[in-house]
PDB file of N, H, CA, C and O in Angstrom:
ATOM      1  N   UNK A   1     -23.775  95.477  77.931  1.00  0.00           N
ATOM      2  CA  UNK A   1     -22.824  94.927  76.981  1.00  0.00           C
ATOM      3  C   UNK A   1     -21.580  94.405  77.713  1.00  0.00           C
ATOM      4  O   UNK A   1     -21.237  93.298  77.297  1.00  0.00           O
ATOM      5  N   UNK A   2     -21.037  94.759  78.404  1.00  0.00           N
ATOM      6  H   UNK A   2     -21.315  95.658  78.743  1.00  0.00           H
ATOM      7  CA  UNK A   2     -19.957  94.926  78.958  1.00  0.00           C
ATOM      8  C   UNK A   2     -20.155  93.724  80.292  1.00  0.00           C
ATOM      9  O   UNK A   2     -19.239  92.927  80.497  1.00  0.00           O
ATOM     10  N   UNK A   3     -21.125  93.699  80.946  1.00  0.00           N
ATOM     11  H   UNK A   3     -21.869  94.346  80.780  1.00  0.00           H
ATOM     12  CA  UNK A   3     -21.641  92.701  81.451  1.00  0.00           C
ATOM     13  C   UNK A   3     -21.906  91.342  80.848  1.00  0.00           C
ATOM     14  O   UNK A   3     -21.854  90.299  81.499  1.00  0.00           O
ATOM     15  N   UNK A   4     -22.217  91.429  79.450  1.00  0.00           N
ATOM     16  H   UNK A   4     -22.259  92.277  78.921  1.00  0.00           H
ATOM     17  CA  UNK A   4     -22.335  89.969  78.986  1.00  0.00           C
ATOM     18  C   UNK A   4     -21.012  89.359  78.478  1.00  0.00           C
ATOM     19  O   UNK A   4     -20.875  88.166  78.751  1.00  0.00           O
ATOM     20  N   UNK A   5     -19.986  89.962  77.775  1.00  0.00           N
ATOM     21  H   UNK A   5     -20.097  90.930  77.553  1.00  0.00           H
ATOM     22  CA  UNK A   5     -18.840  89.751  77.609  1.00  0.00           C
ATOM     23  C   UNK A   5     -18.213  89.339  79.014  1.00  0.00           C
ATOM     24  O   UNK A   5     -17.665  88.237  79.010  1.00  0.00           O
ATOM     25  N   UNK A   6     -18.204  89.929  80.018  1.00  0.00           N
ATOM     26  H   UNK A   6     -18.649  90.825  80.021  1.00  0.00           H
ATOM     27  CA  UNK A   6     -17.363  88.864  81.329  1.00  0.00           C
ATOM     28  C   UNK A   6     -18.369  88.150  81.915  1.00  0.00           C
ATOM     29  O   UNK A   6     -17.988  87.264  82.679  1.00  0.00           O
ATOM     30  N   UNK A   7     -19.988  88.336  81.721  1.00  0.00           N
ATOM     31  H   UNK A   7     -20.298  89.056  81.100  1.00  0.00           H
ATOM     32  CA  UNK A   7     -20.097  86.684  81.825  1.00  0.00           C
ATOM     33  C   UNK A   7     -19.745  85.932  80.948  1.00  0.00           C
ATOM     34  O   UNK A   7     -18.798  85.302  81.420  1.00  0.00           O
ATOM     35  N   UNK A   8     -19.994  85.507  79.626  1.00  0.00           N
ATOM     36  H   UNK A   8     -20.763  86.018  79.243  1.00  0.00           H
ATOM     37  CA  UNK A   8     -19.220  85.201  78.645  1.00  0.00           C
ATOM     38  C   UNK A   8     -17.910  84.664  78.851  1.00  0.00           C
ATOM     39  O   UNK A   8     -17.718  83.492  78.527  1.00  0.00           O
ATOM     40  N   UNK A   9     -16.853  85.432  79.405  1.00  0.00           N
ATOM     41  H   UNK A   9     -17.009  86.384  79.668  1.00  0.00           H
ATOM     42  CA  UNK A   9     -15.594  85.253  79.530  1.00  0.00           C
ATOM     43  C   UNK A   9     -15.783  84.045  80.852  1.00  0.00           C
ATOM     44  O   UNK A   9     -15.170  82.996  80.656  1.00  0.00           O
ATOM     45  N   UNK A  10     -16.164  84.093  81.472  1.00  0.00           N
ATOM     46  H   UNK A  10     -16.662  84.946  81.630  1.00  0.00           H
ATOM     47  CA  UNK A  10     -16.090  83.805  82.828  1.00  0.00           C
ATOM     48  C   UNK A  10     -16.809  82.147  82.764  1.00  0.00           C
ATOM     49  O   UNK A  10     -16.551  81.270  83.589  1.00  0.00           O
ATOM     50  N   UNK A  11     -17.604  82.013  81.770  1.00  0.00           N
ATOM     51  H   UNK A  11     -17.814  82.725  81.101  1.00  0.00           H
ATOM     52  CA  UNK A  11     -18.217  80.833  81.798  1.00  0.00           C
ATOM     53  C   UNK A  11     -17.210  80.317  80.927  1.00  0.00           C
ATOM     54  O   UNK A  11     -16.437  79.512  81.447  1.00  0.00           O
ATOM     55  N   UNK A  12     -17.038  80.594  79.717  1.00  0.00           N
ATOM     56  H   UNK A  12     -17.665  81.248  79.295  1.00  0.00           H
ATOM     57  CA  UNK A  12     -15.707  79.637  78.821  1.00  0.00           C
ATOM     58  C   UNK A  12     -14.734  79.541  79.519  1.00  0.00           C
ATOM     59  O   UNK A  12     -14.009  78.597  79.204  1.00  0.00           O
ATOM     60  N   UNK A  13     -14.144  80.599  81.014  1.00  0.00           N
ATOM     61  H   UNK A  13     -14.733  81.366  81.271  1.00  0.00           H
ATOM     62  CA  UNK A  13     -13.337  79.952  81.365  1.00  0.00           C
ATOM     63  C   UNK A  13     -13.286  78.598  82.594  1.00  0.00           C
ATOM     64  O   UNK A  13     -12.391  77.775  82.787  1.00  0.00           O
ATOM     65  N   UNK A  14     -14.666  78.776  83.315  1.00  0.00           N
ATOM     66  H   UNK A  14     -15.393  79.445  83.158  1.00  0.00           H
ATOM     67  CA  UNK A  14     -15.349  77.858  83.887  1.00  0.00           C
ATOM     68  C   UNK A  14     -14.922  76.661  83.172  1.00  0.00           C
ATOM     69  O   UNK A  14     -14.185  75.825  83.695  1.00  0.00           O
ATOM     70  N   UNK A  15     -15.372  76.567  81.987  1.00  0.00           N
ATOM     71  H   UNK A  15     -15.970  77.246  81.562  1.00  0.00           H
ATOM     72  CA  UNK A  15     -15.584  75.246  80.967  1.00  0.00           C
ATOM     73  C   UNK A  15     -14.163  74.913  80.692  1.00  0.00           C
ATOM     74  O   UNK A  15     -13.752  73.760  80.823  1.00  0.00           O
ATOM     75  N   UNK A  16     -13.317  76.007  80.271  1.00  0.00           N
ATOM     76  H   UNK A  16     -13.650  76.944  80.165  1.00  0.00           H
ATOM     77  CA  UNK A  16     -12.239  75.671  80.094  1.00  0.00           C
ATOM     78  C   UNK A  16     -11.501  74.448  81.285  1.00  0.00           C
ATOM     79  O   UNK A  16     -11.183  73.275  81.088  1.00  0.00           O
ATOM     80  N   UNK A  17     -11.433  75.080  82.215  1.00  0.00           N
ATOM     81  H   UNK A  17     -11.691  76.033  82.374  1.00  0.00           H
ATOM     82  CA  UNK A  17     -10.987  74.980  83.348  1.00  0.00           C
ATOM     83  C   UNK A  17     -11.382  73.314  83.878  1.00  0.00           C
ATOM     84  O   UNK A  17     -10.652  72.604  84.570  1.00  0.00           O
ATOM     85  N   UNK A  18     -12.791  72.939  83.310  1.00  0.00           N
ATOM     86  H   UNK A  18     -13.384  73.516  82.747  1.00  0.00           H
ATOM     87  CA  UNK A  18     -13.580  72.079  83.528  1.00  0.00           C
ATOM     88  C   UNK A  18     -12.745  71.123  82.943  1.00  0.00           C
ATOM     89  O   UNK A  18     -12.225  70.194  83.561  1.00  0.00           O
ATOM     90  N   UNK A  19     -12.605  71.379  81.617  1.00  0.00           N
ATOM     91  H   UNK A  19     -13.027  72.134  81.115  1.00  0.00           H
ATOM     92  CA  UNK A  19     -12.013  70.038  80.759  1.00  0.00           C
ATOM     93  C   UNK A  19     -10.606  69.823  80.608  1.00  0.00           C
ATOM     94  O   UNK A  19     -10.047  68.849  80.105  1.00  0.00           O
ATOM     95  N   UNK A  20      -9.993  71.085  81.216  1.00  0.00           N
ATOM     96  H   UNK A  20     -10.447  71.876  81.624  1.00  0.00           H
ATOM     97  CA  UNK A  20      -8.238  70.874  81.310  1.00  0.00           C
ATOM     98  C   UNK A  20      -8.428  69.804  83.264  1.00  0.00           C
ATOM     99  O   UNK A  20      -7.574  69.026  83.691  1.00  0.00           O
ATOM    100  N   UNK A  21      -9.482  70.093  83.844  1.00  0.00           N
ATOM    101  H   UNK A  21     -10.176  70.724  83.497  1.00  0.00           H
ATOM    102  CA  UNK A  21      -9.358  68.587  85.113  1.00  0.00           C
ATOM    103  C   UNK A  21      -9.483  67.407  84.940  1.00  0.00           C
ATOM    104  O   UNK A  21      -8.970  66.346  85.297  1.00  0.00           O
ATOM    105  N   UNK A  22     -10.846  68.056  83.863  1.00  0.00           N
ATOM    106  H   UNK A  22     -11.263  68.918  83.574  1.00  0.00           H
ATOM    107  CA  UNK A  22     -11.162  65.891  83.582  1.00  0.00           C
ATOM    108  C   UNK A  22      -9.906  65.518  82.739  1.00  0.00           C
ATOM    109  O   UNK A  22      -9.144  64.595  83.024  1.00  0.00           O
ATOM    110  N   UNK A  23      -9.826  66.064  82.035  1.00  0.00           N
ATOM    111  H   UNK A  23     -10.445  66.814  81.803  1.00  0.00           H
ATOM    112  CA  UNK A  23      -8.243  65.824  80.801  1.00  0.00           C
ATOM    113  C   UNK A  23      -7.291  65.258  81.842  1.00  0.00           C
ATOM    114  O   UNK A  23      -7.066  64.048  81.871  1.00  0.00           O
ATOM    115  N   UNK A  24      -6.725  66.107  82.697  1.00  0.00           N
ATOM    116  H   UNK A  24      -6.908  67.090  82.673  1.00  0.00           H
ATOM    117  CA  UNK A  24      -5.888  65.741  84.001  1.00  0.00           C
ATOM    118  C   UNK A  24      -6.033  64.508  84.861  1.00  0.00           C
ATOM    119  O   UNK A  24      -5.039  64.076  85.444  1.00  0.00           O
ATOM    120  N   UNK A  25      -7.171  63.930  84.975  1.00  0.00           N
ATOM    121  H   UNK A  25      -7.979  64.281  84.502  1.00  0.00           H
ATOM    122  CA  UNK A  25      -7.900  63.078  86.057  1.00  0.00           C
ATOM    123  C   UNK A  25      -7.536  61.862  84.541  1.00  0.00           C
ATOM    124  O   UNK A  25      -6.679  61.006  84.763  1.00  0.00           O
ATOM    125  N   UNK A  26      -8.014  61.868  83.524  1.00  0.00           N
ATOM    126  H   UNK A  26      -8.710  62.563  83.344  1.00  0.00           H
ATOM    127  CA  UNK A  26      -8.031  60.401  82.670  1.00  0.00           C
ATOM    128  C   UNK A  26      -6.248  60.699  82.578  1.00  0.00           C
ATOM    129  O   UNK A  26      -5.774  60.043  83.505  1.00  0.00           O
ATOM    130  N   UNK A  27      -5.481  61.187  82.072  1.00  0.00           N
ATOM    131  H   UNK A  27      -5.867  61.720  81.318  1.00  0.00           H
ATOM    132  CA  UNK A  27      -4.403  61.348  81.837  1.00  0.00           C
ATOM    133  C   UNK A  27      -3.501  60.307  83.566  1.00  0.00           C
ATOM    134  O   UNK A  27      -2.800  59.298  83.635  1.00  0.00           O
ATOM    135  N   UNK A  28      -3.934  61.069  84.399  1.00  0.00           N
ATOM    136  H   UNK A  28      -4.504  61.889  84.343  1.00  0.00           H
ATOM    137  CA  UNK A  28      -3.464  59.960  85.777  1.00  0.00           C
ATOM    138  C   UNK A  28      -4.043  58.614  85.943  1.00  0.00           C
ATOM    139  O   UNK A  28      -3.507  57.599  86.389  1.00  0.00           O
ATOM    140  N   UNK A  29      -5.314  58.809  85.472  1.00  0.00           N
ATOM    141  H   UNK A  29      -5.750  59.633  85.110  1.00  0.00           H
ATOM    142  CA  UNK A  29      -5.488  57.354  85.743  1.00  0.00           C
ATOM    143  C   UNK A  29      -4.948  56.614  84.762  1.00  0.00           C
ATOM    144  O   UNK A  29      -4.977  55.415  85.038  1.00  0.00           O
ATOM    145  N   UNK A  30      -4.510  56.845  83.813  1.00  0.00           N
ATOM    146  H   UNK A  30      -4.486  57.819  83.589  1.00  0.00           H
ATOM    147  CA  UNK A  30      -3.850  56.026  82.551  1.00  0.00           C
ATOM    148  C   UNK A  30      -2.790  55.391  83.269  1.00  0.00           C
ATOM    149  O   UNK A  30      -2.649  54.178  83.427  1.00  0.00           O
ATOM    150  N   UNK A  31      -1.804  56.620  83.833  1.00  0.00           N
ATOM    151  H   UNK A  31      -1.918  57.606  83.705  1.00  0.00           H
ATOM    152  CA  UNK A  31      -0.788  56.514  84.367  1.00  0.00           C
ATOM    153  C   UNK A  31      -0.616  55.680  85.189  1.00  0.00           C
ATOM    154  O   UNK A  31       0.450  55.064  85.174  1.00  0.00           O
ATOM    155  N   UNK A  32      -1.725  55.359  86.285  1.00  0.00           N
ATOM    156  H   UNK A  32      -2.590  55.859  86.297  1.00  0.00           H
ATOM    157  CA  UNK A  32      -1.941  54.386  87.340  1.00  0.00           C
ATOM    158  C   UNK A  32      -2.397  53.129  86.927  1.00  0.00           C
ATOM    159  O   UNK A  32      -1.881  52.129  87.426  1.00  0.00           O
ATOM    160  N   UNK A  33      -3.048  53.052  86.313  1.00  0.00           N
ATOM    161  H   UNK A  33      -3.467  53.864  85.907  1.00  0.00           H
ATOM    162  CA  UNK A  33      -3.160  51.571  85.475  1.00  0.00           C
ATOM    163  C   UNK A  33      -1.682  51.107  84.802  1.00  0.00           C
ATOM    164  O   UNK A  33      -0.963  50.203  85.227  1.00  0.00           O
ATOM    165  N   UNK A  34      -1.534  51.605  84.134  1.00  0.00           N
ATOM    166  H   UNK A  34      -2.118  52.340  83.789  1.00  0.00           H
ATOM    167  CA  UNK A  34      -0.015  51.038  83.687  1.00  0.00           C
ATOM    168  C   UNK A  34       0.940  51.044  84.350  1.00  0.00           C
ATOM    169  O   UNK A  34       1.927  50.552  83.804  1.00  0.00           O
ATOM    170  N   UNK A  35       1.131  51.583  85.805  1.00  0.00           N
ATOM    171  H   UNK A  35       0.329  51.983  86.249  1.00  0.00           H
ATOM    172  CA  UNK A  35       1.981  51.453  86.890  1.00  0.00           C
ATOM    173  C   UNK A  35       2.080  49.956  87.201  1.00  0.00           C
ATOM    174  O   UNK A  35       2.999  49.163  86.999  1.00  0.00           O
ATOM    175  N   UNK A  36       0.418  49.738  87.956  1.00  0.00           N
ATOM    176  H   UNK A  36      -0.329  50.382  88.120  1.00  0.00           H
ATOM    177  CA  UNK A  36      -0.251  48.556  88.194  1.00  0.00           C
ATOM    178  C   UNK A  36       0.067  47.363  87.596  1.00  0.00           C
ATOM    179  O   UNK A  36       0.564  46.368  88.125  1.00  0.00           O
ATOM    180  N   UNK A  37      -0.315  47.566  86.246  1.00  0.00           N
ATOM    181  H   UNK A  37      -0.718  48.373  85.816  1.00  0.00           H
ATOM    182  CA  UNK A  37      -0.250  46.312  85.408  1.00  0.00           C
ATOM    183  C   UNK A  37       1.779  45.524  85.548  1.00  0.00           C
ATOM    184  O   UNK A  37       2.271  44.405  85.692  1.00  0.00           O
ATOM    185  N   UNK A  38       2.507  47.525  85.327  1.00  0.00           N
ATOM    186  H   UNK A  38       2.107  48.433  85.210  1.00  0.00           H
ATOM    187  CA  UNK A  38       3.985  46.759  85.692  1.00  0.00           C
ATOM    188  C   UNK A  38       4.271  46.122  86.549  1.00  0.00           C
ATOM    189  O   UNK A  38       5.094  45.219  86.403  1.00  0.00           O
ATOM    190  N   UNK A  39       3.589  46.425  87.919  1.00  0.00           N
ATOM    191  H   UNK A  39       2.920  47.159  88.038  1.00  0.00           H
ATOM    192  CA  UNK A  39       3.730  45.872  88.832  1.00  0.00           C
ATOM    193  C   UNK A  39       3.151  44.766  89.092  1.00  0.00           C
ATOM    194  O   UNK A  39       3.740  44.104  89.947  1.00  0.00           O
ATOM    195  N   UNK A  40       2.285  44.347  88.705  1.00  0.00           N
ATOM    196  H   UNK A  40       1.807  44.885  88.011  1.00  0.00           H
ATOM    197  CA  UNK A  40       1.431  42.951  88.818  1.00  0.00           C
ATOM    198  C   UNK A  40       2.582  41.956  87.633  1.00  0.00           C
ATOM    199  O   UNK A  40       2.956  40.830  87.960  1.00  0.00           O
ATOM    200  N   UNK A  41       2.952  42.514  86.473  1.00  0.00           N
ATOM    201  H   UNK A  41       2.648  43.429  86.207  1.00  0.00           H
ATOM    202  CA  UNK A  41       3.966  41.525  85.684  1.00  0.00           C
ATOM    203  C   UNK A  41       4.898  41.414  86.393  1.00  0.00           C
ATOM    204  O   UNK A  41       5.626  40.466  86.098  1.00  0.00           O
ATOM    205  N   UNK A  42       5.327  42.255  87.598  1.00  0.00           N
ATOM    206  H   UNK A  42       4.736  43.025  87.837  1.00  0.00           H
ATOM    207  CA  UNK A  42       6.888  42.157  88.459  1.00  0.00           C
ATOM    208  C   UNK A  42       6.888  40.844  89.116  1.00  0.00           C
ATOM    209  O   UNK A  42       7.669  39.894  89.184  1.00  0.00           O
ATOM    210  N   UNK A  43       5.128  41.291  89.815  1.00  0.00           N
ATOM    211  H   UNK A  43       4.494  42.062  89.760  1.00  0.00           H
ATOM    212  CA  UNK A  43       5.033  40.019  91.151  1.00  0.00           C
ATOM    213  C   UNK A  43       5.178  38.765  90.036  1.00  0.00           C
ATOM    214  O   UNK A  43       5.979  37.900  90.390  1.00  0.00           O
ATOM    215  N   UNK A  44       4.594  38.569  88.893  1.00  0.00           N
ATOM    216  H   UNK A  44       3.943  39.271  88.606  1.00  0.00           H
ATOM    217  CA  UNK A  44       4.296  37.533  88.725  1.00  0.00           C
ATOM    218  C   UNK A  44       5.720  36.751  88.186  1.00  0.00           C
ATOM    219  O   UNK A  44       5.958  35.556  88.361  1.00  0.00           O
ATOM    220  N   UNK A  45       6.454  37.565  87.605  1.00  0.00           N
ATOM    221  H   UNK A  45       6.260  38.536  87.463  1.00  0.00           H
ATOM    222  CA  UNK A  45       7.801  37.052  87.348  1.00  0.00           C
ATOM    223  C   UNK A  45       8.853  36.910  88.989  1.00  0.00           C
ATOM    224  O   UNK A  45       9.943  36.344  88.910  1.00  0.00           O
ATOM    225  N   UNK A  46       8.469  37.361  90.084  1.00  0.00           N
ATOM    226  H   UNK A  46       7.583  37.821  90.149  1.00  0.00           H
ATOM    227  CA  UNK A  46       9.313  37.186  91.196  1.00  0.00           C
ATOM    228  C   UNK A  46       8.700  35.936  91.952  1.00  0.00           C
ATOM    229  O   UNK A  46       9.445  35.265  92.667  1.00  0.00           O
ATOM    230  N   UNK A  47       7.275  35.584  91.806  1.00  0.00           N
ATOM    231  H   UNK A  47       6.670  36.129  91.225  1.00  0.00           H
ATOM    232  CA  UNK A  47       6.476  34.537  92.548  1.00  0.00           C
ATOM    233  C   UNK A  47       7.231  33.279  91.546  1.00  0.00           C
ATOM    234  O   UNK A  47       7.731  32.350  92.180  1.00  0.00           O
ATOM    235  N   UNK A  48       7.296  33.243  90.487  1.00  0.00           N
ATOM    236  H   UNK A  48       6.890  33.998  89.972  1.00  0.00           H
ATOM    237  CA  UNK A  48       7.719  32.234  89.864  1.00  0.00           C
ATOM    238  C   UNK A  48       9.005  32.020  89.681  1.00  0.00           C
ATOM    239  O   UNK A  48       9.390  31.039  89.046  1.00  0.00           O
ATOM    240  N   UNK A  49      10.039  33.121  90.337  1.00  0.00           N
ATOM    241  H   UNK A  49       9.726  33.919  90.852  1.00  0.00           H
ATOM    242  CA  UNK A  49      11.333  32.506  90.378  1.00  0.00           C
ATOM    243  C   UNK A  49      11.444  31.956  91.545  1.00  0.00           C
ATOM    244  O   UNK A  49      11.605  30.737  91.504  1.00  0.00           O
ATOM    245  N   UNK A  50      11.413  32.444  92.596  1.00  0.00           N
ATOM    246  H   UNK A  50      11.282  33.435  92.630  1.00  0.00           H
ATOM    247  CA  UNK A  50      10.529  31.604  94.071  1.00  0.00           C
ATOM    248  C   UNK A  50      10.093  30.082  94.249  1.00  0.00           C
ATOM    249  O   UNK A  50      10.447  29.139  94.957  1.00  0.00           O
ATOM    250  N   UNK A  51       8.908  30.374  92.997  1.00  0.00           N
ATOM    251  H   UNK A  51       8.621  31.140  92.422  1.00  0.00           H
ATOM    252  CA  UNK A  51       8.700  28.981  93.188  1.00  0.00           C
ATOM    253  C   UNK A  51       9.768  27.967  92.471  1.00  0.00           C
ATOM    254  O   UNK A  51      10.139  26.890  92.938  1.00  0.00           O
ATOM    255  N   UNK A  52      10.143  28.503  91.338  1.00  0.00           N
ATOM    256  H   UNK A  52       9.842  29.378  90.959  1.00  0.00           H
ATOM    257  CA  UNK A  52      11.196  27.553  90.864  1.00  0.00           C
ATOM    258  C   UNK A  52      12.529  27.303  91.885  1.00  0.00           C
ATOM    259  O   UNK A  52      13.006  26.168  91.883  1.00  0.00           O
ATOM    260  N   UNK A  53      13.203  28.440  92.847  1.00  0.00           N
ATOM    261  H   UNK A  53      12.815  29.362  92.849  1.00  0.00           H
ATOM    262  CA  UNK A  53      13.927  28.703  93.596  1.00  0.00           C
ATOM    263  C   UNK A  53      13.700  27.411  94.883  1.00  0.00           C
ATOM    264  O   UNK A  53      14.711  26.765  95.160  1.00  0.00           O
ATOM    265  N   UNK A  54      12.800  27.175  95.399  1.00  0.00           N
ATOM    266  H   UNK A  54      11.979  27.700  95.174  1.00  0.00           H
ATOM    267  CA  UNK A  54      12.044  26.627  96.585  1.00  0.00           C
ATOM    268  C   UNK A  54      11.501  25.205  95.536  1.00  0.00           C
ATOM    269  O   UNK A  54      11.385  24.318  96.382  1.00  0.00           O
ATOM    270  N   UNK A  55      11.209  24.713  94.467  1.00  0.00           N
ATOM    271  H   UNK A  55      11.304  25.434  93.780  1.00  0.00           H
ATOM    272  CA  UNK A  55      11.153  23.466  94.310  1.00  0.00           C
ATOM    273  C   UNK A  55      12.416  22.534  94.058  1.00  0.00           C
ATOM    274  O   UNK A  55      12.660  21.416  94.511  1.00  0.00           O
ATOM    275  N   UNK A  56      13.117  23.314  93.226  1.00  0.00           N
ATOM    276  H   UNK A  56      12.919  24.223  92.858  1.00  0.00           H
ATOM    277  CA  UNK A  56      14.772  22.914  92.695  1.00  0.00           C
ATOM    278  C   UNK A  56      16.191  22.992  93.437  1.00  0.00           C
ATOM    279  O   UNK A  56      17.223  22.347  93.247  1.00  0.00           O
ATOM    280  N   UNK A  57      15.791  24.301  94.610  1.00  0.00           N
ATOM    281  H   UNK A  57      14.953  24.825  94.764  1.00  0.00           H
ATOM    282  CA  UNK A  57      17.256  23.967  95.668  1.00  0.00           C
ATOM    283  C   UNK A  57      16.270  24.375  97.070  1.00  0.00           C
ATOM    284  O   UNK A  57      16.923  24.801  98.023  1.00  0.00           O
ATOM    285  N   UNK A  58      15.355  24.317  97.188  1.00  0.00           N
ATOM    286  H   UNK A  58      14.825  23.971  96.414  1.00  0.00           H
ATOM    287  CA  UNK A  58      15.176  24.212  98.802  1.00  0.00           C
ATOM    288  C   UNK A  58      14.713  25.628  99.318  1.00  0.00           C
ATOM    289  O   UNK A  58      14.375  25.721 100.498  1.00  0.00           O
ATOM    290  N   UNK A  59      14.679  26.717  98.511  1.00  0.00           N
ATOM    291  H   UNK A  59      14.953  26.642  97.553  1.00  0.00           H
ATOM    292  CA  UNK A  59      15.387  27.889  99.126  1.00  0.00           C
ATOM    293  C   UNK A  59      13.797  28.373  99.906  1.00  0.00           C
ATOM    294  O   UNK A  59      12.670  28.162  99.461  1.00  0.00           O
ATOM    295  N   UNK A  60      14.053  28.837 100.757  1.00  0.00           N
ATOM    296  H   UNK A  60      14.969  29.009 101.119  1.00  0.00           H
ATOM    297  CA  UNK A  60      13.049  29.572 101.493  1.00  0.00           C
ATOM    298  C   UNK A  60      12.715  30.540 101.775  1.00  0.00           C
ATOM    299  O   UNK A  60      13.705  31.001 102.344  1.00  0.00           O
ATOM    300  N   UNK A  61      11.663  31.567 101.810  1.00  0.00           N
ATOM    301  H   UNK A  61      10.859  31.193 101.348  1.00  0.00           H
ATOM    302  CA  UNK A  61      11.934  33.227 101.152  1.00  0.00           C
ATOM    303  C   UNK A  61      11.975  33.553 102.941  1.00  0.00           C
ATOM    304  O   UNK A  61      11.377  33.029 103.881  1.00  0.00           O
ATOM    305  N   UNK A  62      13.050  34.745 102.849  1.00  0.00           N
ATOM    306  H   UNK A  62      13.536  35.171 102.086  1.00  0.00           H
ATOM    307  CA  UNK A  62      13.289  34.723 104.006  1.00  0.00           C
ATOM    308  C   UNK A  62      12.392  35.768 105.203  1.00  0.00           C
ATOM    309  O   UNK A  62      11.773  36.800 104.946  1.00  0.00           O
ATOM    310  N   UNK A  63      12.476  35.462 105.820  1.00  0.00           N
ATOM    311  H   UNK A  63      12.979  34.623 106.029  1.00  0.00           H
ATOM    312  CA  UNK A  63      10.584  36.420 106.762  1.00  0.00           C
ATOM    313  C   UNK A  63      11.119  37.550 107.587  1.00  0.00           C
ATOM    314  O   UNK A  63      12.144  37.564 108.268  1.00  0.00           O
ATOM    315  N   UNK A  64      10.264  38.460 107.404  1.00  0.00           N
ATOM    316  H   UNK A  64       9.431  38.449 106.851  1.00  0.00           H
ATOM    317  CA  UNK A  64      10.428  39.616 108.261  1.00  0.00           C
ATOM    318  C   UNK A  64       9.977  39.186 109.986  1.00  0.00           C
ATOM    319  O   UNK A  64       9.200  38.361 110.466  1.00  0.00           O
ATOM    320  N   UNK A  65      10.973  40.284 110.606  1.00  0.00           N
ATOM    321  H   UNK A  65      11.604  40.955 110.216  1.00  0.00           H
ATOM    322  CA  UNK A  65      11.510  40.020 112.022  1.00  0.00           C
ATOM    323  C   UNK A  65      10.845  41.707 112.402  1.00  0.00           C
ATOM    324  O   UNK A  65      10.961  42.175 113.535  1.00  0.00           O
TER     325      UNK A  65
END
């Protein structure tokens, strides 16, 4: 008796344990996608002041040394 109750215990907490990671793992990747995406709207609003910058006064992005 006493044996099946902490296996018992021991597997729900297995399982438990199981679905509070995957929970954890989609929860970050959410997080990382929507990092991403901000960052891909950043570039795309900084590439296009650039280009407007560099057709309208000349300007030239300046290069690492």
């Amino acid at each position: 008796m006493t044996t099946t109750v902490v296996t018992l215990t021991l597997i729900v907490g297995v399982l438990t344990f199981a679905a509070g990671a995957f929970l954890a793992a989609e929860v970050a990747t959410r997080i990382l996608r929507r990092r991403e995406r901000e960052i891909s709207e950043e570039r795309k609003k900084l590439n296009a002041a650039w280009k407007y910058l560099r057709e309208v006064y000349g300007v030239k992005k300046p290069t690492r040394r």
